[in-house]
CSV table of C-alpha atoms and ligand atoms in Angstrom, one decimal:
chain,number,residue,atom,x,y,z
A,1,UNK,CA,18.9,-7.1,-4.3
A,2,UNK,CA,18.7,-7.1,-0.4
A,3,UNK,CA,15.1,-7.8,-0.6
A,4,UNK,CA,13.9,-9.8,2.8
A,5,UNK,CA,14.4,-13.6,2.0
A,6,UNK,CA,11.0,-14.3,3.5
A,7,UNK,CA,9.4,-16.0,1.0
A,8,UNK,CA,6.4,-14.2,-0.7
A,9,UNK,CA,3.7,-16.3,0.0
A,10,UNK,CA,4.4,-15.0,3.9
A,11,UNK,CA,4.8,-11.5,2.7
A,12,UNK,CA,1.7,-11.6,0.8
A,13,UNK,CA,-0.1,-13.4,4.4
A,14,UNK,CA,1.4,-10.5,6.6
A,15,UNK,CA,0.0,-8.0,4.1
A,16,UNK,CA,-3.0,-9.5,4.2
A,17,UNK,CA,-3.2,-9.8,7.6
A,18,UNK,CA,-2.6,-5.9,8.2
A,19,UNK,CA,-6.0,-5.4,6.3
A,20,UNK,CA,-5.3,-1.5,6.0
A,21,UNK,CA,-1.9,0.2,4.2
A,22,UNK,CA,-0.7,3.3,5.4
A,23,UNK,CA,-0.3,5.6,1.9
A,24,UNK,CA,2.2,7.6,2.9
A,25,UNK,CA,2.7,10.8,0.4
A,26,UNK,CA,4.5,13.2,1.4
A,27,UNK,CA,6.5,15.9,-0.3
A,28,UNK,CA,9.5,16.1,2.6
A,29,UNK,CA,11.1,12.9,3.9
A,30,UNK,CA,11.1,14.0,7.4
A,31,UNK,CA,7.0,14.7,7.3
A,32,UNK,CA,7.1,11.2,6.1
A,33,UNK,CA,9.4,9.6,8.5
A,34,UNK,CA,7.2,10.9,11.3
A,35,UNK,CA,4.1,9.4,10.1
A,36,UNK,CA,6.0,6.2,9.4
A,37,UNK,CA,6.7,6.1,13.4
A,38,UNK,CA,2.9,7.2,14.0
A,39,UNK,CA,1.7,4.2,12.1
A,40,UNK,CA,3.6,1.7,13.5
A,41,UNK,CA,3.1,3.0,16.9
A,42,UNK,CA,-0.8,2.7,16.5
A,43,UNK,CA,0.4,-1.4,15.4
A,44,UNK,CA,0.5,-1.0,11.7
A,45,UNK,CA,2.7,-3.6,10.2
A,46,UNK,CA,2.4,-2.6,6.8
A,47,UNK,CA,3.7,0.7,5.3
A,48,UNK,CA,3.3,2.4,1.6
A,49,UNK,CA,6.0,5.1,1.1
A,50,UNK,CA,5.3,6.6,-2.5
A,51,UNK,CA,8.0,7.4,-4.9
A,52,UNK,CA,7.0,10.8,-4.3
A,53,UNK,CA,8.8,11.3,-1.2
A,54,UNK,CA,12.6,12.8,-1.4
A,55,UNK,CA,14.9,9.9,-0.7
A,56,UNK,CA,12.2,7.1,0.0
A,57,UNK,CA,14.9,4.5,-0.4
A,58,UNK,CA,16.8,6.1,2.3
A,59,UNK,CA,13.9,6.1,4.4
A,60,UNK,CA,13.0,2.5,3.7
A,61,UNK,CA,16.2,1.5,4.6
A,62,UNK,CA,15.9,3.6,7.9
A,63,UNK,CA,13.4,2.3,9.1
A,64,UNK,CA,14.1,-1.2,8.2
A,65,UNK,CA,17.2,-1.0,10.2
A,66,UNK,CA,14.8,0.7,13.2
A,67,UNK,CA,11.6,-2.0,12.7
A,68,UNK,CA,13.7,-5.2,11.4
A,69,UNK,CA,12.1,-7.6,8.6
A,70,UNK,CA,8.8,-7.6,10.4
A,71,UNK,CA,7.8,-4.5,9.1
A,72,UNK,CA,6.5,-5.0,5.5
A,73,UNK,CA,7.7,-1.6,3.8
A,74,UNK,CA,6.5,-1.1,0.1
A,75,UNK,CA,7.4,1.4,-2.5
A,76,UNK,CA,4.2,2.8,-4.1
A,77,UNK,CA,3.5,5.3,-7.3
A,78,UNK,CA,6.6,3.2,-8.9
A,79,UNK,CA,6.5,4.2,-12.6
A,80,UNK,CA,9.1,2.5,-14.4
A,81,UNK,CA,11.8,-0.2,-13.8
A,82,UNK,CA,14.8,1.7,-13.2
A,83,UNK,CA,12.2,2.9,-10.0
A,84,UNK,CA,11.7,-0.5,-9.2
A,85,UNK,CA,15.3,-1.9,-9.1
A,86,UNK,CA,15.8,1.2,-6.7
A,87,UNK,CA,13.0,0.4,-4.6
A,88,UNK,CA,14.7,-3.3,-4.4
A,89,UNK,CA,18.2,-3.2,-3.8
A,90,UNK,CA,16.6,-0.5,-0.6
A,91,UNK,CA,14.8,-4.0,0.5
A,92,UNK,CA,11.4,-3.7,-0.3
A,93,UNK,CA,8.9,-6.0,0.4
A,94,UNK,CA,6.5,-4.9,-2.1
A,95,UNK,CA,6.5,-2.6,-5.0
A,96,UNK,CA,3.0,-0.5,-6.1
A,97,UNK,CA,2.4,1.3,-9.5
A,98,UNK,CA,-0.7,3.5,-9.8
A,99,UNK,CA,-1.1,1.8,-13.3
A,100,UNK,CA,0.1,-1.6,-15.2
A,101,UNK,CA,3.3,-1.1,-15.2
A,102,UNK,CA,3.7,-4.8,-15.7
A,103,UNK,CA,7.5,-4.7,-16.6
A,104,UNK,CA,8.2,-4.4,-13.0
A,105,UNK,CA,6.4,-7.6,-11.8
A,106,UNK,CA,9.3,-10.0,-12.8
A,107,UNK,CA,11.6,-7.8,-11.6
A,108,UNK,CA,10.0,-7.7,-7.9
A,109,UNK,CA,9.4,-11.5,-7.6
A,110,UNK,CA,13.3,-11.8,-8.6
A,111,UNK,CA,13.9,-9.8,-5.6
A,112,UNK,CA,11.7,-12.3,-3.6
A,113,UNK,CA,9.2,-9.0,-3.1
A,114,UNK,CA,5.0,-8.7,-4.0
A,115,UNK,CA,4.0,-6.7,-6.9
A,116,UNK,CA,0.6,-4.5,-7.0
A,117,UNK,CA,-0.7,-2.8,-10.0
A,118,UNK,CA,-3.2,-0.4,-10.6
A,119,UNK,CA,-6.1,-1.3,-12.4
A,120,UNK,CA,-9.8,-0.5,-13.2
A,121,UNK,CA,-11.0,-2.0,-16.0
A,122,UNK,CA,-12.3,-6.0,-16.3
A,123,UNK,CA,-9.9,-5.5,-19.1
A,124,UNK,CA,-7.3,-3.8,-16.8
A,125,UNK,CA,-7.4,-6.4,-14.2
A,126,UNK,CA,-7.2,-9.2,-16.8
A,127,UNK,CA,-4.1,-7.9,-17.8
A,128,UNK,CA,-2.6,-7.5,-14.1
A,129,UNK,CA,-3.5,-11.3,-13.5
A,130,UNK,CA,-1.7,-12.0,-16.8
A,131,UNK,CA,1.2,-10.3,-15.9
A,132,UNK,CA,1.5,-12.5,-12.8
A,133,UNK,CA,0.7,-9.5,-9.6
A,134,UNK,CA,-0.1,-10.7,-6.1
A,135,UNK,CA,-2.8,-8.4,-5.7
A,136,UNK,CA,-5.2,-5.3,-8.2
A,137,UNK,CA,-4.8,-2.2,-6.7
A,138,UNK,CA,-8.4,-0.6,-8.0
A,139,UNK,CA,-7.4,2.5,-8.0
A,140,UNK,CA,-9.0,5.4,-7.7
A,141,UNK,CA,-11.6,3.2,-5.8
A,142,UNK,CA,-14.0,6.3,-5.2
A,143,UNK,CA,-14.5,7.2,-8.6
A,144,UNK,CA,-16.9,3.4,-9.3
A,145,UNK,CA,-16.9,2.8,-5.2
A,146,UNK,CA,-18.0,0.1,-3.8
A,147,UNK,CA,-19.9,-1.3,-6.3
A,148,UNK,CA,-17.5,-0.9,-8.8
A,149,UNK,CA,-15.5,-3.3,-6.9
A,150,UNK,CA,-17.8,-5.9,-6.3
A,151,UNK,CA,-18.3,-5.9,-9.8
A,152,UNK,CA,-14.5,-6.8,-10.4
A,153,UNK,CA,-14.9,-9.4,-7.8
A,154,UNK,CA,-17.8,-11.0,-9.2
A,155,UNK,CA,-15.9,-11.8,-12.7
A,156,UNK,CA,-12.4,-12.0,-11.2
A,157,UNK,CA,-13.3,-14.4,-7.6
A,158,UNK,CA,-10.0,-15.1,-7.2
A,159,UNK,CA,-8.3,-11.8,-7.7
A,160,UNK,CA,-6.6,-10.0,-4.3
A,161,UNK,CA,-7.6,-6.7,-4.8
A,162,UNK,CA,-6.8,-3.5,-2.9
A,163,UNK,CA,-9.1,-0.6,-3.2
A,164,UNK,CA,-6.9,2.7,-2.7
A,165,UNK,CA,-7.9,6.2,-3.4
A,166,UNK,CA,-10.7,8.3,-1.6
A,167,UNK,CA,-11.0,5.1,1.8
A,168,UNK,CA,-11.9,6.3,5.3
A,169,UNK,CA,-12.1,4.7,8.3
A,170,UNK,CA,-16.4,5.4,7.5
A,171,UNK,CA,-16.2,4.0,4.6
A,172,UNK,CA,-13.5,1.2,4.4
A,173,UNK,CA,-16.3,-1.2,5.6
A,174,UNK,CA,-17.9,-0.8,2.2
A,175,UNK,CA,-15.2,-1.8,0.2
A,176,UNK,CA,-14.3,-5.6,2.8
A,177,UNK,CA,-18.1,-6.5,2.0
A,178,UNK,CA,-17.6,-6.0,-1.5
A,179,UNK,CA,-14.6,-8.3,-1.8
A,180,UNK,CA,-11.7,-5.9,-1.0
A,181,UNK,CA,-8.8,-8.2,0.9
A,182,UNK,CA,-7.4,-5.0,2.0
A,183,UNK,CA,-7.1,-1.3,1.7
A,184,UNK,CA,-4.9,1.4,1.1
A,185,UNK,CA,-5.7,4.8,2.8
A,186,UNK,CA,-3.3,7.6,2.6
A,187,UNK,CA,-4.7,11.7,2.8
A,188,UNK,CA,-7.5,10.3,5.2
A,189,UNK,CA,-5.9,8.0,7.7
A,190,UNK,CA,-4.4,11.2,9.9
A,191,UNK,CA,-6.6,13.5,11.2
A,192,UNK,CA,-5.0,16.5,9.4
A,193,UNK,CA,-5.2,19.1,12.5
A,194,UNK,CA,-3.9,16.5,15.0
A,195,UNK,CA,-1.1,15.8,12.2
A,196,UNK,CA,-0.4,19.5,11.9
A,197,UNK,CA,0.0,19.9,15.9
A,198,UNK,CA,2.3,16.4,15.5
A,199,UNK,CA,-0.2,15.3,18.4
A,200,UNK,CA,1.3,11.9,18.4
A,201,UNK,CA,-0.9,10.7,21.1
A,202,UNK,CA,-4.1,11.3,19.3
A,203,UNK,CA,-3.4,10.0,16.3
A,204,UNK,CA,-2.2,7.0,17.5
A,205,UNK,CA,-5.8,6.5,19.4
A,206,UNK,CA,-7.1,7.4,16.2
A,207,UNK,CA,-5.1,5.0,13.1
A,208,UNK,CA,-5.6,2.2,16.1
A,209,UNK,CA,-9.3,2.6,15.9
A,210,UNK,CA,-8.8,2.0,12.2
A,211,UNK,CA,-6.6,-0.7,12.4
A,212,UNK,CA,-8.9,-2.2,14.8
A,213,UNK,CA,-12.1,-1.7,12.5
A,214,UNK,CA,-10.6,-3.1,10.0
A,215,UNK,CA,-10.5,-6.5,11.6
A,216,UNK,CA,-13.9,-6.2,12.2
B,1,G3H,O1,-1.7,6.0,-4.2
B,1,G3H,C1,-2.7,6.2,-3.5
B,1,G3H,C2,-3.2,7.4,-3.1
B,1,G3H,O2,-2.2,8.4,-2.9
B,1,G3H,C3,-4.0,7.2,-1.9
B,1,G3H,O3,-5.2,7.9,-2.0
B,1,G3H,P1,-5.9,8.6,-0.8
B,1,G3H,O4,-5.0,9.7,-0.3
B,1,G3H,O5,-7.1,9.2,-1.4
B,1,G3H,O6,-6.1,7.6,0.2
């Protein structure tokens, strides 16, 4: 495994401390390399690149060579362990499954990397916790919203959870005052026509506004 050997409590403080993850779903890896650059132009220091995208272990490892170790790079919709060992030996820091996949959460803290499941059930998250993950992935958030979540977080105080699915820069305020420690956005975090023009410029102005509302 050539995971970072920063230890995962300061993996899981820098993800914390980036408050929004870039989602980035794509179905060509070059679409996906670009917003990659966009995003850590605008200051992210946190990126998602889904399973979906052709080669994402080449791409983490591109642009860990480009960003260094300070860039947190996570492999998301990660479905089953021989994913996950992928997603590792590329280096990254965190792995993300839509669902429990809970065979992969031993498997990512051997690697020194954070694990995030899906859940959305008490029952759900109960079983993440068990399983040992560093922070619930609620997903899809918009389906119970807000509430939903502050639900979870009443029964479950100490859980890190991550609403992902359906969060805007609007609405990502919702989901902080309901007990969200940070938030995934992927189809809404580029403004699709400035995206489609590869107007770099104003989407950077415009994921900085995001990142910057997100720290309140
Ligand atoms: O895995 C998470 C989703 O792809 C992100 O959902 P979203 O595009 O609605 O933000």
């Amino acid at each position: 495994m050539t995971a970072s050997a920063a230890p995962i409590a300061s993996k899981l403080s820098a993800l914390l401390a980036a408050r929004v993850v870039p989602v980035l779903r794509y179905t060509d890896a070059a679409t996906a390399a670009y917003a990659a650059e966009v995003a850590v132009a605008a200051g992210c220091t946190t990126l998602e690149l889904t399973w979906t995208i052709p080669g994402v272990t080449d791409l983490v490892r591109a642009l860990r060579d480009k960003h260094g170790a300070s860039l947190l790079l996570g492999v998301g919709t990660v479905l089953d362990e021989s994913q996950a060992r992928e997603a590792l030996v590329a280096g990254a820091d965190f792995l993300v499954s839509p669902a429990l996949a809970t065979d992969i959460v031993d498997m990512a803290h051997a690697a020194g990397a954070l694990c995030l499941l899906g859940a959305f059930t008490p029952t759900e998250v109960l079983a993440a916790r068990r399983a040992g993950v560093d922070v619930v992935k609620v997903f899809p958030a918009d389906t119970g919203g807000p509430k939903h979540l502050a639900a979870l977080k009443s029964v479950y105080p100490d859980t890190i959870f991550c609403p992902t699915g359906g969060i805007t820069q609007e609405n990502m305020g919702t989901y902080f005052a309901a007990g969200a420690g940070l938030v995934g956005i992927g189809s809404n975090l580029y403004d699709k026509a400035a995206f489609a023009a590869r107007d770099t410029a104003a989407l950077v102005a415009q994921i900085t506004r995001t990142r910057e509302a997100a720290h309140g």
